[in-house]
Amino acid sequence: MSNPIPSRKEVIEDIKNRGELVAAVLPIHYSRALLRCFSIYPVEVWGPPKVDVSLGGAHLQPYVCSIVHNALSFLKMGGLNAADFILIPHTCDSLQGLTSVLIDLIKPEQAIIPLYLPRGQREEDIIFLADEFRSLYTRLSELTGKKPSSKDLLAAIKREETSDLLLAKLYKTRQQMGLSNLDFYRLVRSREYLPAEHFSTLAEETLQTSTQPRPGIPIILSGIVPEPMEVLNKIDEMNGQVVADDLACCGRRLYKPGISPEPFRRMAERIISAPPDPTRGNPIEERVKYLVEMAQNSGAQGIIFYEVKFCEPELFDLPNLRNSLKEHGLASIIIEVDINNPLPHQVATRISAFLEMLDS
Amino acid sequence: MKIAALGIDVGSTTVKMVGIDAAGEIVWHHLEPVDPRVEKQVDSFLNKLKQEINSLNNIPLIATGYGRNLVHQAVKNITEITCHAKGVYHQLGHGGTLIDIGGQDSKVIVIGTKGQVVDFAMNDKCAAGTGRFLENSAARMQVPIEEMGTVALSATEEVAISSTCTVFAESEIISMIAHGVEIEPILMGLHRSLIRRVVAMVRSVGLVPPLLLSGGVVKNPAIRKVIEEETKEQVFLPEHPQLMGAYGAALFALKLMAS
Ligand code: SF4
């Protein structure tokens, strides 16, 4: 990559220096375009890893995942002070619980904005989500005093669509790009906080640089988020090559362009069109079909389910999902991590043994 | 004695080194409790072997086990999963489901008909379900570890141990002893508690018979008996159950040399 990718901190500083607004957004699905047309820049909070969790621990049960524990601890230590709003999609019970803890007990200075998501991909779900976006529009209007027009909304949507098409192109050509696993995910994960136009420039530049494809045992990475990112280096060292992913922060958000000329419906269409995701209630059969096709198209020989400990929506499906994948000849392994801990030696051994198994 | 390749398994409690001839037969082995200065310990193993065979030139060494990355004398390292499967398959001549209970972890490996790893599960997060669980409990009850199995099998009844955590199991044992419960039924209960955790791992990968067993704990007769009771399967042992990781590593070293 020719230009270095700015860090989350640098991006936030830049936005604040320009006097604009920042929304801290928790996982997973929301509309970036809706925030952007109010000149609010979304910066996503996937944890972050390695914070003092004792601060959040006082309000949460021990069996709540480390993403939520860390997010709350990070907020309490002042890590979200730069944010003007906190948007929390109701992805799972843990995030729903976090919303209540914040609104009822902690009452931070920033407005807490919940976003309800439907659990399906039917027409009713599109209608429901479009209505949710309309309510969110009203709330943001009250908070900012702005009233962006339909034209503004559509322009913001199209900017995000362009960025997502480039993201999809990066995914499509990843095997020819010759990036290490870590470099590839640094790049695609910058979509979590870079403004769409900035990400698009970065993606275009990367797509123009041609390097040698990297060899390695081809695998799919599934789960919520590849943290600690050190795991990607380990996979590199062990001669593994992530050729496709089913990660909530990345591949499960390859949103297609919408169809409708009505902006709220178009935003909803985009989210609903995303790949199957257990947090959106997709049945296991759909995930099996999707993962089997992903393996066939990418040449992946196996799947690493790299899971955040206590992530209920992910872990609930895994036994049946893995059995079905096995029937389709696709080997898999579950690795459970606490994003706060350094990568344990045992995790490296399991991944290494899995790659040896695929290689034999 | 003509050694063609060497394998070393640096586990959490013992280090095992195996020398094999060109036909892949074990012709030399050595086992010691693990020393935290692994590299130095491996040197002493190699010196010991050198005294017996004069030269170690051109004999490749592959390392496996928990401390495999610390063996700088090795040409390569391979995980204990792959090495155990290789060693056991080569020694028994068939696949199946292998249970290996080590000092600090336990693993279940499904070995395919050609000796390949088909699936595996590891318990490496918690001492319950590993040899350490029995070691700790044996120390608490002042029963020598090597007699634990025999003492357990002499029990005429059995008590259930509810704690699956090593630390809590210790408190439970103390409380039972304080209430006058005999050592033998407690020991039998402890074996059952350990094996039930291991059998849960077997179920998670799916038992493909026959059931095979390796690792240091196979010297304990109660382990084998309880596994058979819990799985309703006969258990088969390789000739050198404790050496299977090192043996597998040596077989890989032999293959490496041939290529
Ligand atoms: S890791 Fe799982 S449980 Fe935690 S916030 Fe994400 S979806 Fe919810």
PDB file of N, CA, C and O in Angstrom, chain B residues 41-78:
ATOM      1  N   GLN B  41      18.302 -28.633  28.233  1.00  0.00           N
ATOM      2  CA  GLN B  41      17.898 -30.018  28.461  1.00  0.00           C
ATOM      3  C   GLN B  41      18.003 -30.834  27.163  1.00  0.00           C
ATOM      4  O   GLN B  41      18.445 -31.981  27.176  1.00  0.00           O
ATOM      5  N   VAL B  42      17.640 -30.212  26.062  1.00  0.00           N
ATOM      6  CA  VAL B  42      17.726 -30.929  24.782  1.00  0.00           C
ATOM      7  C   VAL B  42      19.203 -31.229  24.482  1.00  0.00           C
ATOM      8  O   VAL B  42      19.548 -32.328  24.016  1.00  0.00           O
ATOM      9  N   ASP B  43      20.081 -30.274  24.764  1.00  0.00           N
ATOM     10  CA  ASP B  43      21.522 -30.519  24.576  1.00  0.00           C
ATOM     11  C   ASP B  43      21.960 -31.734  25.382  1.00  0.00           C
ATOM     12  O   ASP B  43      22.717 -32.570  24.900  1.00  0.00           O
ATOM     13  N   SER B  44      21.483 -31.808  26.615  1.00  0.00           N
ATOM     14  CA  SER B  44      21.912 -32.935  27.449  1.00  0.00           C
ATOM     15  C   SER B  44      21.364 -34.257  26.891  1.00  0.00           C
ATOM     16  O   SER B  44      22.040 -35.282  26.912  1.00  0.00           O
ATOM     17  N   PHE B  45      20.153 -34.237  26.337  1.00  0.00           N
ATOM     18  CA  PHE B  45      19.593 -35.442  25.679  1.00  0.00           C
ATOM     19  C   PHE B  45      20.493 -35.845  24.506  1.00  0.00           C
ATOM     20  O   PHE B  45      20.838 -37.010  24.335  1.00  0.00           O
ATOM     21  N   LEU B  46      20.847 -34.839  23.709  1.00  0.00           N
ATOM     22  CA  LEU B  46      21.635 -35.129  22.501  1.00  0.00           C
ATOM     23  C   LEU B  46      23.032 -35.626  22.887  1.00  0.00           C
ATOM     24  O   LEU B  46      23.571 -36.552  22.256  1.00  0.00           O
ATOM     25  N   ASN B  47      23.610 -35.049  23.943  1.00  0.00           N
ATOM     26  CA  ASN B  47      24.931 -35.512  24.400  1.00  0.00           C
ATOM     27  C   ASN B  47      24.864 -36.959  24.868  1.00  0.00           C
ATOM     28  O   ASN B  47      25.757 -37.760  24.601  1.00  0.00           O
ATOM     29  N   LYS B  48      23.800 -37.247  25.568  1.00  0.00           N
ATOM     30  CA  LYS B  48      23.630 -38.621  26.074  1.00  0.00           C
ATOM     31  C   LYS B  48      23.591 -39.607  24.901  1.00  0.00           C
ATOM     32  O   LYS B  48      24.260 -40.636  24.907  1.00  0.00           O
ATOM     33  N   LEU B  49      22.833 -39.213  23.864  1.00  0.00           N
ATOM     34  CA  LEU B  49      22.718 -40.087  22.691  1.00  0.00           C
ATOM     35  C   LEU B  49      24.062 -40.183  21.968  1.00  0.00           C
ATOM     36  O   LEU B  49      24.463 -41.265  21.515  1.00  0.00           O
ATOM     37  N   LYS B  50      24.769 -39.066  21.913  1.00  0.00           N
ATOM     38  CA  LYS B  50      26.059 -39.035  21.212  1.00  0.00           C
ATOM     39  C   LYS B  50      27.050 -39.998  21.847  1.00  0.00           C
ATOM     40  O   LYS B  50      27.839 -40.676  21.171  1.00  0.00           O
ATOM     41  N   GLN B  51      26.991 -40.074  23.159  1.00  0.00           N
ATOM     42  CA  GLN B  51      27.892 -41.011  23.843  1.00  0.00           C
ATOM     43  C   GLN B  51      27.600 -42.448  23.428  1.00  0.00           C
ATOM     44  O   GLN B  51      28.475 -43.298  23.399  1.00  0.00           O
ATOM     45  N   GLU B  52      26.350 -42.707  23.080  1.00  0.00           N
ATOM     46  CA  GLU B  52      25.985 -44.085  22.713  1.00  0.00           C
ATOM     47  C   GLU B  52      26.267 -44.392  21.246  1.00  0.00           C
ATOM     48  O   GLU B  52      26.593 -45.519  20.894  1.00  0.00           O
ATOM     49  N   ILE B  53      26.121 -43.371  20.374  1.00  0.00           N
ATOM     50  CA  ILE B  53      26.263 -43.685  18.937  1.00  0.00           C
ATOM     51  C   ILE B  53      27.377 -42.884  18.246  1.00  0.00           C
ATOM     52  O   ILE B  53      27.492 -42.910  17.016  1.00  0.00           O
ATOM     53  N   ASN B  54      28.156 -42.146  18.997  1.00  0.00           N
ATOM     54  CA  ASN B  54      29.314 -41.366  18.517  1.00  0.00           C
ATOM     55  C   ASN B  54      28.995 -40.109  17.719  1.00  0.00           C
ATOM     56  O   ASN B  54      29.463 -39.045  18.056  1.00  0.00           O
ATOM     57  N   SER B  55      28.206 -40.224  16.675  1.00  0.00           N
ATOM     58  CA  SER B  55      27.985 -39.024  15.862  1.00  0.00           C
ATOM     59  C   SER B  55      26.495 -38.800  15.608  1.00  0.00           C
ATOM     60  O   SER B  55      25.734 -39.752  15.366  1.00  0.00           O
ATOM     61  N   LEU B  56      26.125 -37.520  15.643  1.00  0.00           N
ATOM     62  CA  LEU B  56      24.721 -37.190  15.355  1.00  0.00           C
ATOM     63  C   LEU B  56      24.595 -36.518  13.992  1.00  0.00           C
ATOM     64  O   LEU B  56      23.524 -36.014  13.645  1.00  0.00           O
ATOM     65  N   ASN B  57      25.675 -36.525  13.255  1.00  0.00           N
ATOM     66  CA  ASN B  57      25.677 -35.854  11.949  1.00  0.00           C
ATOM     67  C   ASN B  57      24.594 -36.416  11.040  1.00  0.00           C
ATOM     68  O   ASN B  57      24.391 -37.627  10.974  1.00  0.00           O
ATOM     69  N   ASN B  58      23.943 -35.515  10.342  1.00  0.00           N
ATOM     70  CA  ASN B  58      22.909 -35.891   9.361  1.00  0.00           C
ATOM     71  C   ASN B  58      21.707 -36.623   9.952  1.00  0.00           C
ATOM     72  O   ASN B  58      20.999 -37.329   9.239  1.00  0.00           O
ATOM     73  N   ILE B  59      21.511 -36.493  11.250  1.00  0.00           N
ATOM     74  CA  ILE B  59      20.284 -37.084  11.821  1.00  0.00           C
ATOM     75  C   ILE B  59      19.315 -35.937  12.100  1.00  0.00           C
ATOM     76  O   ILE B  59      19.554 -35.120  12.983  1.00  0.00           O
ATOM     77  N   PRO B  60      18.262 -35.821  11.328  1.00  0.00           N
ATOM     78  CA  PRO B  60      17.344 -34.694  11.538  1.00  0.00           C
ATOM     79  C   PRO B  60      16.507 -34.867  12.809  1.00  0.00           C
ATOM     80  O   PRO B  60      16.122 -35.985  13.160  1.00  0.00           O
ATOM     81  N   LEU B  61      16.230 -33.734  13.456  1.00  0.00           N
ATOM     82  CA  LEU B  61      15.410 -33.742  14.671  1.00  0.00           C
ATOM     83  C   LEU B  61      14.198 -32.835  14.440  1.00  0.00           C
ATOM     84  O   LEU B  61      14.343 -31.701  13.992  1.00  0.00           O
ATOM     85  N   ILE B  62      13.017 -33.360  14.724  1.00  0.00           N
ATOM     86  CA  ILE B  62      11.803 -32.525  14.669  1.00  0.00           C
ATOM     87  C   ILE B  62      11.213 -32.438  16.081  1.00  0.00           C
ATOM     88  O   ILE B  62      11.189 -33.424  16.817  1.00  0.00           O
ATOM     89  N   ALA B  63      10.779 -31.244  16.440  1.00  0.00           N
ATOM     90  CA  ALA B  63      10.248 -31.024  17.786  1.00  0.00           C
ATOM     91  C   ALA B  63       8.736 -30.889  17.759  1.00  0.00           C
ATOM     92  O   ALA B  63       8.161 -30.358  16.811  1.00  0.00           O
ATOM     93  N   THR B  64       8.117 -31.374  18.821  1.00  0.00           N
ATOM     94  CA  THR B  64       6.670 -31.206  18.978  1.00  0.00           C
ATOM     95  C   THR B  64       6.361 -30.901  20.445  1.00  0.00           C
ATOM     96  O   THR B  64       7.268 -30.852  21.267  1.00  0.00           O
ATOM     97  N   GLY B  65       5.094 -30.713  20.755  1.00  0.00           N
ATOM     98  CA  GLY B  65       4.687 -30.490  22.145  1.00  0.00           C
ATOM     99  C   GLY B  65       4.632 -29.021  22.500  1.00  0.00           C
ATOM    100  O   GLY B  65       4.997 -28.146  21.716  1.00  0.00           O
ATOM    101  N   TYR B  66       4.182 -28.804  23.703  1.00  0.00           N
ATOM    102  CA  TYR B  66       3.974 -27.478  24.260  1.00  0.00           C
ATOM    103  C   TYR B  66       5.199 -26.556  24.098  1.00  0.00           C
ATOM    104  O   TYR B  66       5.072 -25.387  23.769  1.00  0.00           O
ATOM    105  N   GLY B  67       6.403 -27.120  24.287  1.00  0.00           N
ATOM    106  CA  GLY B  67       7.609 -26.280  24.214  1.00  0.00           C
ATOM    107  C   GLY B  67       8.374 -26.432  22.910  1.00  0.00           C
ATOM    108  O   GLY B  67       9.578 -26.174  22.848  1.00  0.00           O
ATOM    109  N   ARG B  68       7.684 -26.849  21.846  1.00  0.00           N
ATOM    110  CA  ARG B  68       8.386 -27.162  20.589  1.00  0.00           C
ATOM    111  C   ARG B  68       9.153 -25.968  20.020  1.00  0.00           C
ATOM    112  O   ARG B  68      10.213 -26.146  19.422  1.00  0.00           O
ATOM    113  N   ASN B  69       8.613 -24.778  20.232  1.00  0.00           N
ATOM    114  CA  ASN B  69       9.278 -23.598  19.658  1.00  0.00           C
ATOM    115  C   ASN B  69      10.593 -23.282  20.356  1.00  0.00           C
ATOM    116  O   ASN B  69      11.379 -22.469  19.874  1.00  0.00           O
ATOM    117  N   LEU B  70      10.815 -23.882  21.501  1.00  0.00           N
ATOM    118  CA  LEU B  70      12.038 -23.580  22.265  1.00  0.00           C
ATOM    119  C   LEU B  70      13.189 -24.504  21.880  1.00  0.00           C
ATOM    120  O   LEU B  70      14.305 -24.351  22.364  1.00  0.00           O
ATOM    121  N   VAL B  71      12.895 -25.497  21.036  1.00  0.00           N
ATOM    122  CA  VAL B  71      13.949 -26.452  20.666  1.00  0.00           C
ATOM    123  C   VAL B  71      14.676 -25.925  19.433  1.00  0.00           C
ATOM    124  O   VAL B  71      14.294 -26.218  18.294  1.00  0.00           O
ATOM    125  N   HIS B  72      15.710 -25.160  19.648  1.00  0.00           N
ATOM    126  CA  HIS B  72      16.395 -24.567  18.513  1.00  0.00           C
ATOM    127  C   HIS B  72      17.270 -25.546  17.757  1.00  0.00           C
ATOM    128  O   HIS B  72      17.716 -25.261  16.650  1.00  0.00           O
ATOM    129  N   GLN B  73      17.478 -26.703  18.349  1.00  0.00           N
ATOM    130  CA  GLN B  73      18.271 -27.729  17.657  1.00  0.00           C
ATOM    131  C   GLN B  73      17.443 -28.443  16.584  1.00  0.00           C
ATOM    132  O   GLN B  73      17.992 -29.192  15.773  1.00  0.00           O
ATOM    133  N   ALA B  74      16.137 -28.221  16.590  1.00  0.00           N
ATOM    134  CA  ALA B  74      15.262 -28.955  15.650  1.00  0.00           C
ATOM    135  C   ALA B  74      15.256 -28.290  14.274  1.00  0.00           C
ATOM    136  O   ALA B  74      15.376 -27.071  14.172  1.00  0.00           O
ATOM    137  N   VAL B  75      15.113 -29.089  13.224  1.00  0.00           N
ATOM    138  CA  VAL B  75      15.049 -28.522  11.876  1.00  0.00           C
ATOM    139  C   VAL B  75      13.648 -27.964  11.585  1.00  0.00           C
ATOM    140  O   VAL B  75      13.459 -27.156  10.692  1.00  0.00           O
ATOM    141  N   LYS B  76      12.678 -28.423  12.357  1.00  0.00           N
ATOM    142  CA  LYS B  76      11.300 -28.025  12.105  1.00  0.00           C
ATOM    143  C   LYS B  76      10.485 -28.318  13.361  1.00  0.00           C
ATOM    144  O   LYS B  76      10.893 -29.184  14.151  1.00  0.00           O
ATOM    145  N   ASN B  77       9.388 -27.649  13.532  1.00  0.00           N
ATOM    146  CA  ASN B  77       8.486 -28.114  14.596  1.00  0.00           C
ATOM    147  C   ASN B  77       7.078 -28.326  14.047  1.00  0.00           C
ATOM    148  O   ASN B  77       6.653 -27.642  13.112  1.00  0.00           O
ATOM    149  N   ILE B  78       6.420 -29.312  14.618  1.00  0.00           N
ATOM    150  CA  ILE B  78       5.080 -29.712  14.163  1.00  0.00           C
ATOM    151  C   ILE B  78       4.227 -29.862  15.420  1.00  0.00           C
ATOM    152  O   ILE B  78       4.740 -30.287  16.467  1.00  0.00           O
TER     153      ILE B  78
END
